[in-house]
Coordinates of C-alpha atoms and ligand atoms in Angstrom, one line a residue:
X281 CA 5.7 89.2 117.9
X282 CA 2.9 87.8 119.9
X283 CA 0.2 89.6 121.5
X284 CA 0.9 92.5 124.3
X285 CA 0.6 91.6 127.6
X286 CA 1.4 95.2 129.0
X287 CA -0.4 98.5 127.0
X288 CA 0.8 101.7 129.0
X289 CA -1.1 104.4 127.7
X290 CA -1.3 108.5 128.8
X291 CA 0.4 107.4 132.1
X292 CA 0.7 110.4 134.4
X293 CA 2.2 110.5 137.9
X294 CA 2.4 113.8 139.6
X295 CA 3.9 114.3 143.0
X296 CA 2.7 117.4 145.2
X297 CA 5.6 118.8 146.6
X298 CA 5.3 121.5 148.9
X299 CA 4.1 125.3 148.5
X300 CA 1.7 124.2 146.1
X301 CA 4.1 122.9 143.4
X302 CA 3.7 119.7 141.7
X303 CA 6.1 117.6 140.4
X304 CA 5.6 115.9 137.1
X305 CA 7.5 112.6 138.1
X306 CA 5.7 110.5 134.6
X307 CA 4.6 113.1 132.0
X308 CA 2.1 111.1 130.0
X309 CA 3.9 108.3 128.7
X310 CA 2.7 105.1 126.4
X311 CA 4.5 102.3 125.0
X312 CA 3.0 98.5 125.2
X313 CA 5.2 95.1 126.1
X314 CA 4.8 92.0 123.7
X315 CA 4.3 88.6 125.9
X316 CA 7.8 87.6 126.6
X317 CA 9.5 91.0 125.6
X318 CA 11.7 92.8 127.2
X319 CA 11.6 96.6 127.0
X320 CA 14.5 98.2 128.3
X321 CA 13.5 101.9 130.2
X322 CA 17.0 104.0 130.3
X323 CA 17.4 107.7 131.6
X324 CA 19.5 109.5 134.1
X325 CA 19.0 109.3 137.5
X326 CA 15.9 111.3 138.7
X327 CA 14.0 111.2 135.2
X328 CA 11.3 108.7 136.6
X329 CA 12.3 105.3 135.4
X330 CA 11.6 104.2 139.2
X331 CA 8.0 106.2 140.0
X332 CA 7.2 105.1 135.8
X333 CA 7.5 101.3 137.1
X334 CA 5.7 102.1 141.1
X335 CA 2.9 103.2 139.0
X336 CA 2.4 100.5 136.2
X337 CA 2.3 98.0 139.4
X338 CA 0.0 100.4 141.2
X339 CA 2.2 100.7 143.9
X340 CA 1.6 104.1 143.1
X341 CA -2.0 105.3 141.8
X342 CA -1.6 106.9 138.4
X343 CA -2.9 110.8 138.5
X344 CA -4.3 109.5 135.1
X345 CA -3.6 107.3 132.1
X346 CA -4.0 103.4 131.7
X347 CA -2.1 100.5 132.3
X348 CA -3.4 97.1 130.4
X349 CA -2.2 93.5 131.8
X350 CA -3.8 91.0 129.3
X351 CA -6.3 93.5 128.1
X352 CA -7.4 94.4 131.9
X353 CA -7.6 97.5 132.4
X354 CA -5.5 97.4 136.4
X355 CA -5.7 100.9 136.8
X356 CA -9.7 100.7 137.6
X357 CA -9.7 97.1 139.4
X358 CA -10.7 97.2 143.2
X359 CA -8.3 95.9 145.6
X360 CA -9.5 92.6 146.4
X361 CA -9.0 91.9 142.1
X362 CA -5.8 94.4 142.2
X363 CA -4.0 91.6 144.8
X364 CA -4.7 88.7 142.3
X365 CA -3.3 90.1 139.9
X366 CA -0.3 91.3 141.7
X367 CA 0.4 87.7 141.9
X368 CA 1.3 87.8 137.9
X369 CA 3.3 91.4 138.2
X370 CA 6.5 91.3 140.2
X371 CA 9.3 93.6 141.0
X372 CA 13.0 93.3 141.3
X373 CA 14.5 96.4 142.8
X374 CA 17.7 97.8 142.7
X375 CA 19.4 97.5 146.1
X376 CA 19.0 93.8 147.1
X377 CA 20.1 94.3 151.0
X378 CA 17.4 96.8 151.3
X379 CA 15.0 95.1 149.7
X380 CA 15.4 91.5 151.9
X381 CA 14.4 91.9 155.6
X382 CA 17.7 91.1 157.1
X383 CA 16.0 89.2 160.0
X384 CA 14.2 87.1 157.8
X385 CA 16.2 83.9 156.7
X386 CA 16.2 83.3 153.0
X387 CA 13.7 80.6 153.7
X388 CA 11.0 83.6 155.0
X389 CA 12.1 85.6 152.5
X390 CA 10.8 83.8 149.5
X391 CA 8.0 81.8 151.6
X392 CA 6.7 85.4 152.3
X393 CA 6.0 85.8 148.8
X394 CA 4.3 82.7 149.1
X395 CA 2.0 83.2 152.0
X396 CA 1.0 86.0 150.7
X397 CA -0.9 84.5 147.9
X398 CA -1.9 81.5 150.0
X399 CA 0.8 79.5 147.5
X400 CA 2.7 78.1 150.7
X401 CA 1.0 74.8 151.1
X402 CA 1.9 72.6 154.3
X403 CA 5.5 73.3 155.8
X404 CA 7.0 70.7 153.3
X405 CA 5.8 72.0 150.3
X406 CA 6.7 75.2 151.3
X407 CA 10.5 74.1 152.2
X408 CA 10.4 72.3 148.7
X409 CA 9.2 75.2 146.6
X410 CA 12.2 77.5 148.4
X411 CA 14.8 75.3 147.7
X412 CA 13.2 74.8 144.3
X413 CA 13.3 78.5 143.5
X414 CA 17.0 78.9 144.8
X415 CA 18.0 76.2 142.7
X416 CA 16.3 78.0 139.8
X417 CA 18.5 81.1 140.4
X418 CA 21.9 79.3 141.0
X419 CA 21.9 79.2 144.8
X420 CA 22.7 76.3 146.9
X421 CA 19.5 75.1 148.5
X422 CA 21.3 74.0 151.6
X423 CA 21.9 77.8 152.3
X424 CA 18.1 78.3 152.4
X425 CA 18.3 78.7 156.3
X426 CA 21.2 81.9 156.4
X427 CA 20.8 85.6 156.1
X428 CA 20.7 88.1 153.9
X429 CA 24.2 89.6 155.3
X430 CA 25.6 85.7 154.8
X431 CA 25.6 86.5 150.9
X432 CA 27.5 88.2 148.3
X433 CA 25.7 91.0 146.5
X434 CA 25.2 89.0 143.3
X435 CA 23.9 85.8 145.3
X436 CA 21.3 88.3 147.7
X437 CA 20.0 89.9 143.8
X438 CA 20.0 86.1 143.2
X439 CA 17.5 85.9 146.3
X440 CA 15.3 88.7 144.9
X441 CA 15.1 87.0 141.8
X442 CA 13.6 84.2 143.8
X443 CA 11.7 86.2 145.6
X444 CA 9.9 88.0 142.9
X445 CA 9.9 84.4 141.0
X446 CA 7.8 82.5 144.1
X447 CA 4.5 83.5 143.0
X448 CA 4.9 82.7 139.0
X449 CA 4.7 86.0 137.4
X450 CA 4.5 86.8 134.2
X451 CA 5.5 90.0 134.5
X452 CA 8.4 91.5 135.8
X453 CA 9.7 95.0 136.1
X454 CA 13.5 95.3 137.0
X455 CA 14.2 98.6 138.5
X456 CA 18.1 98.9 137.9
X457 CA 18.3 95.0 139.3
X458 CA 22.2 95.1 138.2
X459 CA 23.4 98.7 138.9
X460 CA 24.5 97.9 142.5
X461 CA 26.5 95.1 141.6
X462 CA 30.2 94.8 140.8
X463 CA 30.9 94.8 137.0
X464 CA 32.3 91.5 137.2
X465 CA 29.2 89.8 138.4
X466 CA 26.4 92.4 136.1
X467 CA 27.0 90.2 132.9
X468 CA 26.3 86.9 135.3
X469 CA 22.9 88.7 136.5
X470 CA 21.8 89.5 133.4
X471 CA 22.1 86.3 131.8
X472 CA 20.6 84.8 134.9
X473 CA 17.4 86.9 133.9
X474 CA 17.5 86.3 130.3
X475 CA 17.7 82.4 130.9
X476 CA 14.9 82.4 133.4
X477 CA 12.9 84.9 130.5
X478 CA 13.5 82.0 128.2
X479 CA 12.7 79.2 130.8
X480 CA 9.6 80.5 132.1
X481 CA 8.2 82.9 129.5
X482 CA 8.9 85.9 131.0
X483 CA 7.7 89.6 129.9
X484 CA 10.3 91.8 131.4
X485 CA 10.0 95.6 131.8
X486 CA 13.9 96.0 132.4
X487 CA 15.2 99.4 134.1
X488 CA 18.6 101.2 133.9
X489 CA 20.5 104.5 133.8
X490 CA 22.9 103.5 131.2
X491 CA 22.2 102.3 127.5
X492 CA 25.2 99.3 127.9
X493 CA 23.3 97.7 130.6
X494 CA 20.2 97.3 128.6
X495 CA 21.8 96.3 125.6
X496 CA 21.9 92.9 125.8
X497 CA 18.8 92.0 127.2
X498 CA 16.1 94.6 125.5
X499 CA 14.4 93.8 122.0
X500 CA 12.9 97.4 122.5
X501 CA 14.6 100.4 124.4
X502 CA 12.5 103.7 125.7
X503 CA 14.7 106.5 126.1
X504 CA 13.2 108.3 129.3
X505 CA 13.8 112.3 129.9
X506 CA 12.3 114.2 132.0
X507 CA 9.5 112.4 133.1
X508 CA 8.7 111.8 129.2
X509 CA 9.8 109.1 126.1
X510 CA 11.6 110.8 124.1
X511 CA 12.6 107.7 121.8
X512 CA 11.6 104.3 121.2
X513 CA 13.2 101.8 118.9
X514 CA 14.1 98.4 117.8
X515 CA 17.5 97.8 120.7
X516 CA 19.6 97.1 117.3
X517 CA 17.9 100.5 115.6
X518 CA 18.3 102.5 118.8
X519 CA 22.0 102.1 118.6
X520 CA 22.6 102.1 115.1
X521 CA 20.5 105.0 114.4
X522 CA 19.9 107.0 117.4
X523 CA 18.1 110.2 116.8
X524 CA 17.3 112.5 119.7
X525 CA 19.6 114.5 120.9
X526 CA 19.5 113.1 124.3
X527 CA 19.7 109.1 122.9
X528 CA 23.0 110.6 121.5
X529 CA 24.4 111.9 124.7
X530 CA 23.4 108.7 126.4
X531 CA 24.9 106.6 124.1
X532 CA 28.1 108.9 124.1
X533 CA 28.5 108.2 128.1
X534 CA 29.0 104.5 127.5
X535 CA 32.6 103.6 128.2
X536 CA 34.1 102.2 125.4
X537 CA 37.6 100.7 126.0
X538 CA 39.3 101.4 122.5
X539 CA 41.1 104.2 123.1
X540 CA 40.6 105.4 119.4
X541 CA 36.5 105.0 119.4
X542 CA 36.6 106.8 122.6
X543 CA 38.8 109.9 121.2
X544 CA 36.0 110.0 118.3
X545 CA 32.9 109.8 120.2
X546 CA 31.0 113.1 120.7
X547 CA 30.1 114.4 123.3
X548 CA 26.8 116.3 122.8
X549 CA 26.4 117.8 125.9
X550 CA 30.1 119.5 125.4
X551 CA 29.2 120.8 122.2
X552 CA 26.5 123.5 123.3
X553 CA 27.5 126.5 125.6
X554 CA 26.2 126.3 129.1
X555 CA 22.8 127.8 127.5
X556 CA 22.5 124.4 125.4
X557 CA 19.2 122.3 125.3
X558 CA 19.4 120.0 128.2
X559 CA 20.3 123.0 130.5
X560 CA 17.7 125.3 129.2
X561 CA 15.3 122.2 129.0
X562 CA 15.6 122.1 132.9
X563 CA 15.3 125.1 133.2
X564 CA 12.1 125.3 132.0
X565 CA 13.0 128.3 129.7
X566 CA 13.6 126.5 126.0
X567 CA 11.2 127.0 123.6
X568 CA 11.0 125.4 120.5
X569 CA 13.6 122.4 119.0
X570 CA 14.0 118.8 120.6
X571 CA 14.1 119.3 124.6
X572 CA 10.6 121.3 124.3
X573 CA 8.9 118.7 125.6
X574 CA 6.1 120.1 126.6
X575 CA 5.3 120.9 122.7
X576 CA 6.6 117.9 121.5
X577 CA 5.5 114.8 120.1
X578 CA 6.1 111.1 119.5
X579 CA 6.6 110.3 115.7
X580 CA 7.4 107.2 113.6
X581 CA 10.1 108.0 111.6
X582 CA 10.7 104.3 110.3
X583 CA 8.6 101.1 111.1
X584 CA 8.8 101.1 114.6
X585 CA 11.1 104.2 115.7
X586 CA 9.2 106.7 117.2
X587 CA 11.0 110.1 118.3
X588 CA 10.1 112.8 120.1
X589 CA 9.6 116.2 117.7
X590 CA 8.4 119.0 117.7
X591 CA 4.6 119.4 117.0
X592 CA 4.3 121.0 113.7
Ligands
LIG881 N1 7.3 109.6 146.6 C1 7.8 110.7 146.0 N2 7.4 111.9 146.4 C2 7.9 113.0 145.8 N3 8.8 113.0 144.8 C3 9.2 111.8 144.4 C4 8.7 110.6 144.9 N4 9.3 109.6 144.3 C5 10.1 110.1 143.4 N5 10.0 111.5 143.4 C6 10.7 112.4 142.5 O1 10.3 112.0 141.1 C7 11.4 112.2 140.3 C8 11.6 110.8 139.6 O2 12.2 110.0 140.5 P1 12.4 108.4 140.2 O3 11.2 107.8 139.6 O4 12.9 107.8 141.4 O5 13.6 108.5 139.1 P2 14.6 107.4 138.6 O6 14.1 106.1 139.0 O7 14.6 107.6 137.1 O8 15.9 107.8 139.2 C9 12.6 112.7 141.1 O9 12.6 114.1 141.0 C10 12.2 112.2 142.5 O10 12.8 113.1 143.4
LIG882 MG1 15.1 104.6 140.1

């Protein structure tokens, strides 16, 4: 692999939520992404996949840790420096009608992106680049002057693709970019990304809930819980030889269509009593085993497999 572009390290996000409690959204997590890598960040809804990405774009400020683009530390940088480098760090998100201005044609849209960075040029250059970009994600060019609402779900990700592709990144982070879509049209999406990776030379921080939808795309997979990594491993390794309890329960929740697999498959979380380790784990009353985080740590068990134990 070549050299990393992104080194997360210690990353902390805390939230204050009312009556002095504080919500530990990103509970000191590391993990660094090789130039054109993608990393695939899976957990269930509400661990902190989301806030994990805010925060490595600084959309968020950390509460503490690092984040490293090309050896920069972007966690210190000021924000006249902090906008540049935006520029190279996009974001595809996970609704794409919310995330497109649905007075804005698809022309202001992407040539937003581009005035922002004062990458617009005159009004011809401009028109050029747009239809340029929308070629780029399999849109007609001609429909560079309709709405959002004028488009299928698949085509207005397609746009956001764009969008986030206007300024030449060389970063993106895709927050769930195909969980809204229909099934039929996720495979299209994701191949769509994985061409434009291969085209461009993409680095790719790629979010989801479920371990199928970052299969094909992730060299590497983090398994998120609770705010922490509680595995990391080859995408191959992951699923051949998953080891925390919770990869295991997330990899039993994939569908699998043959009936006999899916009468086989364990299902972890049915195995324990009510009282089992992901309840107890939430409820903040385990101590000891695999879901005590808090006394947990990250360990290579093989080259490259690192799972969450814990601390001797
Ligand atoms: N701006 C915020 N203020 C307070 N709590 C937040 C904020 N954003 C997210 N959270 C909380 O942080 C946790 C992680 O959320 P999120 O990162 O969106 O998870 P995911 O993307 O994995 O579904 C959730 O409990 C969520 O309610
Ligand atoms: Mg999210």
């Amino acid at each position: 692999m070549s050299k990393n572009l992104i080194e997360v390290e210690g990353l902390k996000k805390y939230f204050n939520v009312g009556g002095g409690n504080v919500l530990k959204a990103v509970n000191d997590i590391s993990f660094s992404i090789a130039e054109g890598e993608t990393l695939g960040l899976v957990g269930e809804s509400g661990c902190g996949k989301s806030t994990a990405g805010r925060t490595i774009l600084r959309l968020y400020e950390p509460t503490a840790g690092s984040v490293k683009f090309n050896g920069t530390d972007i966690s210190k940088l000021p924000p006249k420096k902090m906008k540049a480098m935006r520029r190279d760090m996009q974001m595809i998100f996970q609704d794409p009608y919310a995330s497109l201005n649905p007075r804005f044609t698809v022309t202001d849209i992407i040539g937003e992106a581009l005035d922002i960075h004062n990458m617009a040029g005159t009004r011809a250059e401009r028109k050029k680049r747009v239809e340029e970009l929308l070629d780029m994600v399999g849109l007609n060019p001609d429909h560079a002057t309709r709405y959002p609402h004028e488009f299928s779900g698949g085509q207005r990700q397609r746009i956001g693709i764009a969008r986030a592709l206007a300024v030449n990144p060389k970063f993106i982070i895709c927050d769930e970019p195909i969980s809204a879509l229909d099934v039929s049209i996720q495979a299209q999406v994701v191949n769509l990304l994985k061409d434009l990776q291969d085209r461009l030379g993409l680095t790719y921080l790629f979010i989801a809930h479920d371990l199928s939808m970052v299969k094909h795309i992730s060299d590497r997979v983090a398994v998120m819980y609770l705010g922490r990594i509680v595995e990391l491993a080859e995408s191959e390794e992951l699923y051949a030889n998953p080891m925390h309890p919770y990869t295991k329960t997330l990899l039993s929740a994939i569908p699998i269509p043959d009936p006999e697999v899916e009468a086989n498959k364990k299902r972890i979380l049915l195995e324990d009593d009510a009282n089992g380790p992901i309840q107890s784990a939430k409820d903040g009353a385990s101590s000891g085993g695999a879901f005590d985080l808090e006394n947990s740590e990250l360990v290579e068990v093989s080259k490259g497999h690192w799972v969450s134990m814990p601390k001797k």
